[in-house]
Short mmCIF file of C-alpha atoms in Angstrom, two decimals:
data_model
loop_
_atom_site.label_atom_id
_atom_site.label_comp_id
_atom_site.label_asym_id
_atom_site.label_seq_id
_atom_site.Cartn_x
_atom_site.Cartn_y
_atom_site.Cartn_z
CA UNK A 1 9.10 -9.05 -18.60
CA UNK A 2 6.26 -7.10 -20.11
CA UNK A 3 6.89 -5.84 -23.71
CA UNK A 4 3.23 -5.68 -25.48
CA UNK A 5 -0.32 -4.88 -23.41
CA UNK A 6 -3.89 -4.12 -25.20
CA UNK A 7 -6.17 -1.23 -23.77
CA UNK A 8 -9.17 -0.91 -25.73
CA UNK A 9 -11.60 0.39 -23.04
CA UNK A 10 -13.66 3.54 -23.94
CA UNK A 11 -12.17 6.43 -22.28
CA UNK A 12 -15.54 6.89 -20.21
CA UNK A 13 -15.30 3.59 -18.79
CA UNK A 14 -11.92 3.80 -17.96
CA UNK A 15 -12.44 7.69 -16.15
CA UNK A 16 -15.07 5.96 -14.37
CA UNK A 17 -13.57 3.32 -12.76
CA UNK A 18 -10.00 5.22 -12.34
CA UNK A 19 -11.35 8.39 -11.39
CA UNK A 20 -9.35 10.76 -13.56
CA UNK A 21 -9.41 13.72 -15.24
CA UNK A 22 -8.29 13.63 -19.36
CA UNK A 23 -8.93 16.31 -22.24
CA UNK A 24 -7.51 14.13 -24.74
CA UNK A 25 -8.82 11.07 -26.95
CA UNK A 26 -8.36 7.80 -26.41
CA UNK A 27 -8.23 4.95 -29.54
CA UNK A 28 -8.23 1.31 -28.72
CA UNK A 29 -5.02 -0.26 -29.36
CA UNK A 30 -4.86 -4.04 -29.72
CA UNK A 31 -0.98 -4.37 -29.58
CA UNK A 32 0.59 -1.28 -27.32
CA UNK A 33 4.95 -1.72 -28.15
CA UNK A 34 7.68 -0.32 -26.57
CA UNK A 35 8.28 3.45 -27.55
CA UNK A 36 5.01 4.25 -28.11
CA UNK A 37 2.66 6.65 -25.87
CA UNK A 38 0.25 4.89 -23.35
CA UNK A 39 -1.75 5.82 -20.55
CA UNK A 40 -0.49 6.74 -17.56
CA UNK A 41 -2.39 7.86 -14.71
CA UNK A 42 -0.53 10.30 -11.88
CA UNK A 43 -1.99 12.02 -8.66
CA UNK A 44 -2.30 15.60 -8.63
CA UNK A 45 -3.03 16.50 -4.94
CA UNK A 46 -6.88 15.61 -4.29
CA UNK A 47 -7.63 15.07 -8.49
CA UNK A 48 -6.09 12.29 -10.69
CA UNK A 49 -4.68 12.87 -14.15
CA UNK A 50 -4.26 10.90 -16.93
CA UNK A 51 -1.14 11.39 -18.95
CA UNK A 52 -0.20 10.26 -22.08
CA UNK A 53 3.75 8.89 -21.74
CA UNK A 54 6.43 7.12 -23.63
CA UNK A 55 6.75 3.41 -22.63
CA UNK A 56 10.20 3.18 -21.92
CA UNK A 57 11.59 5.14 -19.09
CA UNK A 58 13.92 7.83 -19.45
CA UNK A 59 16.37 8.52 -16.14
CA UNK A 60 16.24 12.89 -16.14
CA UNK A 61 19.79 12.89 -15.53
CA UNK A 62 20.34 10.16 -19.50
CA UNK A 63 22.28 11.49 -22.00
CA UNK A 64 20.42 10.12 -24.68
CA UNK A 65 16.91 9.08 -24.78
CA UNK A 66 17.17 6.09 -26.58
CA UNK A 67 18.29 4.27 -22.92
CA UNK A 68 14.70 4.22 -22.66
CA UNK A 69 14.28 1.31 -24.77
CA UNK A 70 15.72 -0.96 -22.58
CA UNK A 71 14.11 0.63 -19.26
CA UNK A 72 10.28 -0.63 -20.53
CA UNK A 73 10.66 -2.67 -16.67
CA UNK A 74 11.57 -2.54 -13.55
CA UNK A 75 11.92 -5.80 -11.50
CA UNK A 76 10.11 -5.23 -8.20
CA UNK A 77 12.86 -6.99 -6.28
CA UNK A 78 15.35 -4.27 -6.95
CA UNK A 79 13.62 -1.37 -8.01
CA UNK A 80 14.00 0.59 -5.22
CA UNK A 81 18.17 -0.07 -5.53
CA UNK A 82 18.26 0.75 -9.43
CA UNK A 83 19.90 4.40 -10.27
CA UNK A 84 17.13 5.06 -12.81
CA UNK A 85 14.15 3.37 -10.49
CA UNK A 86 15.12 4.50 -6.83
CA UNK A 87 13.97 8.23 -7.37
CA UNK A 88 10.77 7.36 -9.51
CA UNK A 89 10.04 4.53 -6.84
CA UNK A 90 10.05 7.23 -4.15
CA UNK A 91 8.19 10.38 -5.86
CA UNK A 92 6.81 9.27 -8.97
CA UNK A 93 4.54 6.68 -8.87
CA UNK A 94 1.55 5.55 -11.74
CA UNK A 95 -0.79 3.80 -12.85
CA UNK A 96 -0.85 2.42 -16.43
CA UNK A 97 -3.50 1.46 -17.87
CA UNK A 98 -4.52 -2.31 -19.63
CA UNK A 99 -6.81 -4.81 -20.17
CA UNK A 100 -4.82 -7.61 -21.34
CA UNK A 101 -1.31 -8.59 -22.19
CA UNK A 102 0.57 -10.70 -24.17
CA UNK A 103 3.94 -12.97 -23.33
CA UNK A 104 5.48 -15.87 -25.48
CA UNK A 105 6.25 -19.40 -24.88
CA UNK A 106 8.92 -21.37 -26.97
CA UNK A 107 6.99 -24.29 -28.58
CA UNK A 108 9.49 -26.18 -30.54
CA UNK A 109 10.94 -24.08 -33.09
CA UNK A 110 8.32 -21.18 -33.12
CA UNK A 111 7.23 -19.09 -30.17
CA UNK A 112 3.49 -19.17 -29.17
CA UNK A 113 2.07 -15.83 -27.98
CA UNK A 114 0.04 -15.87 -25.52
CA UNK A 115 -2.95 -12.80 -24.22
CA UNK A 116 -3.42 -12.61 -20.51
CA UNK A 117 -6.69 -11.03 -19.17
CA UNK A 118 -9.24 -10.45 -16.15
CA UNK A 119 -11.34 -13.60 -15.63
CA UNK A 120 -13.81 -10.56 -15.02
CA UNK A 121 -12.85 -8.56 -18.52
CA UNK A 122 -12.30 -5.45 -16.48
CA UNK A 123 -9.04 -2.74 -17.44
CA UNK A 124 -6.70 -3.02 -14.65
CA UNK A 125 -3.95 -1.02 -13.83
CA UNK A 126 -0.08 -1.96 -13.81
CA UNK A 127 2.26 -0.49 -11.61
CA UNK A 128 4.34 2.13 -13.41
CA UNK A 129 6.77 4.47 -12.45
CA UNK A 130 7.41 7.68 -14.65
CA UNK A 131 10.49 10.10 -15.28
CA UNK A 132 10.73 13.77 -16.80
CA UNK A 133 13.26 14.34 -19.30
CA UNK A 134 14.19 17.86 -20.19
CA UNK A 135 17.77 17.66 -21.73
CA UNK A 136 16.68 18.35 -25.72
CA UNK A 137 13.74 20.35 -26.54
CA UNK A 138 10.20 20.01 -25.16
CA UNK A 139 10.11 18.22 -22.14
CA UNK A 140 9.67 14.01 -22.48
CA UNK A 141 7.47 12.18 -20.14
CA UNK A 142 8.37 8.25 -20.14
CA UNK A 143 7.38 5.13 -18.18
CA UNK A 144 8.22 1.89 -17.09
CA UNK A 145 5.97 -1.37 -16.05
CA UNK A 146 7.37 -3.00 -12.55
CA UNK A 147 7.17 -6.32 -12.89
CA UNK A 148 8.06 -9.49 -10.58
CA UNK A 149 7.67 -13.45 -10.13
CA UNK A 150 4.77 -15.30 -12.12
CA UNK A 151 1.74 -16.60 -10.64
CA UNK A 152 0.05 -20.17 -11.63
CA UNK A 153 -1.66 -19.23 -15.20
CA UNK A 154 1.74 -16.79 -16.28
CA UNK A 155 4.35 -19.03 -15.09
CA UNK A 156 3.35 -21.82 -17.92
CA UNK A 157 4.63 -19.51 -20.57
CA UNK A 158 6.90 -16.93 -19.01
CA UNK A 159 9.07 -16.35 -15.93
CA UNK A 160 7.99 -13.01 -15.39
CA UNK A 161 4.65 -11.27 -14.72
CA UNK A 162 3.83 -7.11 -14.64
CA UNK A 163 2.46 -6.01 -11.46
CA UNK A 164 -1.06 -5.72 -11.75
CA UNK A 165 -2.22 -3.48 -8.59
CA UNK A 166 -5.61 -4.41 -6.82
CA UNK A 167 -7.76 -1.65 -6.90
CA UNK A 168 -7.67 -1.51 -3.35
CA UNK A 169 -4.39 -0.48 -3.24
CA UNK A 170 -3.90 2.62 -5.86
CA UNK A 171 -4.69 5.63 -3.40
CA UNK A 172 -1.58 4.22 -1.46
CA UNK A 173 0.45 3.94 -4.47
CA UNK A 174 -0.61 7.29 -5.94
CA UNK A 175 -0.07 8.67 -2.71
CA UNK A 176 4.02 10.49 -2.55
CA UNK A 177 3.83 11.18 1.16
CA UNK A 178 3.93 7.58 1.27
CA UNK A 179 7.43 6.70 1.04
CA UNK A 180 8.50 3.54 2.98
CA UNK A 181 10.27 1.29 0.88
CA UNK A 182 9.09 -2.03 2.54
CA UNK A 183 5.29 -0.90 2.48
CA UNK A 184 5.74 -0.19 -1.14
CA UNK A 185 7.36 -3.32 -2.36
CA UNK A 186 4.76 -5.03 -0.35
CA UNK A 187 2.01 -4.21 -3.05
CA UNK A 188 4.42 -5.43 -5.95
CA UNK A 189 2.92 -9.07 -5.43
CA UNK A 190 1.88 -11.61 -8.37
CA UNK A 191 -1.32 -11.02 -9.18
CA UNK A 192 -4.26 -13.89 -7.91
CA UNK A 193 -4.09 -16.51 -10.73
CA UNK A 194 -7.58 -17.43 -10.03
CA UNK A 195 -8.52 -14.14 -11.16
CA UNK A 196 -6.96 -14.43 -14.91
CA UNK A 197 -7.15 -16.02 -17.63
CA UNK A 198 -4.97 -17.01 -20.67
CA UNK A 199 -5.44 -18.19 -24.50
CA UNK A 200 -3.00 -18.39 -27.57
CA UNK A 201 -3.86 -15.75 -30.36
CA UNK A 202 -2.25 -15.50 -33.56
CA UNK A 203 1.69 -14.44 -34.49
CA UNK A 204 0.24 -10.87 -35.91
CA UNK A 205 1.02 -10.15 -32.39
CA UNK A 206 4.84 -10.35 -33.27
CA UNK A 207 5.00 -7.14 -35.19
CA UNK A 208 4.46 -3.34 -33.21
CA UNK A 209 2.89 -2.62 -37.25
CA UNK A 210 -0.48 -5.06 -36.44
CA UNK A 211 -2.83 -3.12 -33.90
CA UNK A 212 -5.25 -5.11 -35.23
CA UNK A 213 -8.92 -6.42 -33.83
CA UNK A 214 -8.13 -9.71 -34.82
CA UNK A 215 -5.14 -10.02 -32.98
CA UNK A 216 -7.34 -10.43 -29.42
CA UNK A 217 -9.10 -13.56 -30.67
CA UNK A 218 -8.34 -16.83 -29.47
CA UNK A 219 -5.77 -18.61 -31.85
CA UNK A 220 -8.50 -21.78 -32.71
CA UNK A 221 -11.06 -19.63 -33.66
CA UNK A 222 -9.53 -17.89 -36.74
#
């Protein structure tokens, strides 16, 4: 799974090399949690728009919003057979934004966490898909992270691995009139391990309250 990211890119950097459109600010955030807005980034016909959303997504036709909490992924193998992923698989499609994120591996009693990153130290972009939820009050826009097997450097701590999209491929994600199900879940691949890299960092990770600097620094060198 995928249940804590960092994204503490400038907003310009990030608009440049995303190419979308935002009116609102952007703070870095060392330890994103489920529940809490991140950056989502939608097509709107020839422009892209970045949308603040609620990690955790909410199916339009949920009774209750709190269903989102257990809907922060989507495993790529099924996701297009899911009742709350088929539809959002089909016509709503997203990027969200990262540029690391964490996982934990059981080491004896405790549990080490562990930040994942570009070898490069560039954002990147998960795969996301997003839902509209209109059943109390102002409309809420949520979100969910696809994720599917590990590669090489995740598999040593975790089972699981969020899609990470190459850039290559994010018009054809973005892009609704493209719809077949096989060509989709053809981009939902483990990432290149070569490409990444991986370090322990401290526990202060554990807790949603620490969005902390300190918590993106190798564990031996505090």
């Amino acid at each position: 799974m995928c249940g804590r990211f960092s994204l503490i890119v400038d907003l310009p950097t990030l608009q440049h090399t995303f190419n979308f459109e935002m009116n609102e600010e952007l703070s870095p955030r060392y330890n994103i949690a489920p529940g809490q807005n991140i950056l989502t980034v939608l097509s709107r016909g020839e422009k892209r728009a970045g949308i603040p959303m609620r990690w955790g997504l909410v199916p339009f036709w949920a009774d209750d919003p709190k269903i989102g909490y257990k809907m922060i992924n989507a495993r790529a193998e099924t996701v297009d057979e899911k009742a709350s992923f088929k539809m959002p698989f089909q016509r709503q499609r997203c990027l969200i934004l990262a540029d690391g994120f964490y996982e934990w591996k059981k080491e004896g009693k405790e549990k080490q966490p562990y930040r994942f990153h570009l070898r490069n130290g560039k954002p990147f972009a998960f795969a996301g898909l997003w839902s509209k939820w209109t059943k109390q009050g102002e409309p809420l826009y949520t979100c969910t992270i696809i994720t599917t097997k590990p590669n090489e450097v995740t598999r040593e701590v975790h089972e699981r691995m969020p899609v990470i999209l190459p850039d290559d491929t994010y018009n054809m994600w973005l892009n609704l009139e493209v719809s077949d199900t096989e060509f989709l879940k053809s981009l939902l691949l483990p990432y290149p391990a070569e490409e990444m890299e991986v370090y322990p960092v401290s526990t202060l990770v554990n807790s949603p309250k620490n969005d902390m600097a300190e918590i993106l620094s190798p564990l031996n060198s505090l």
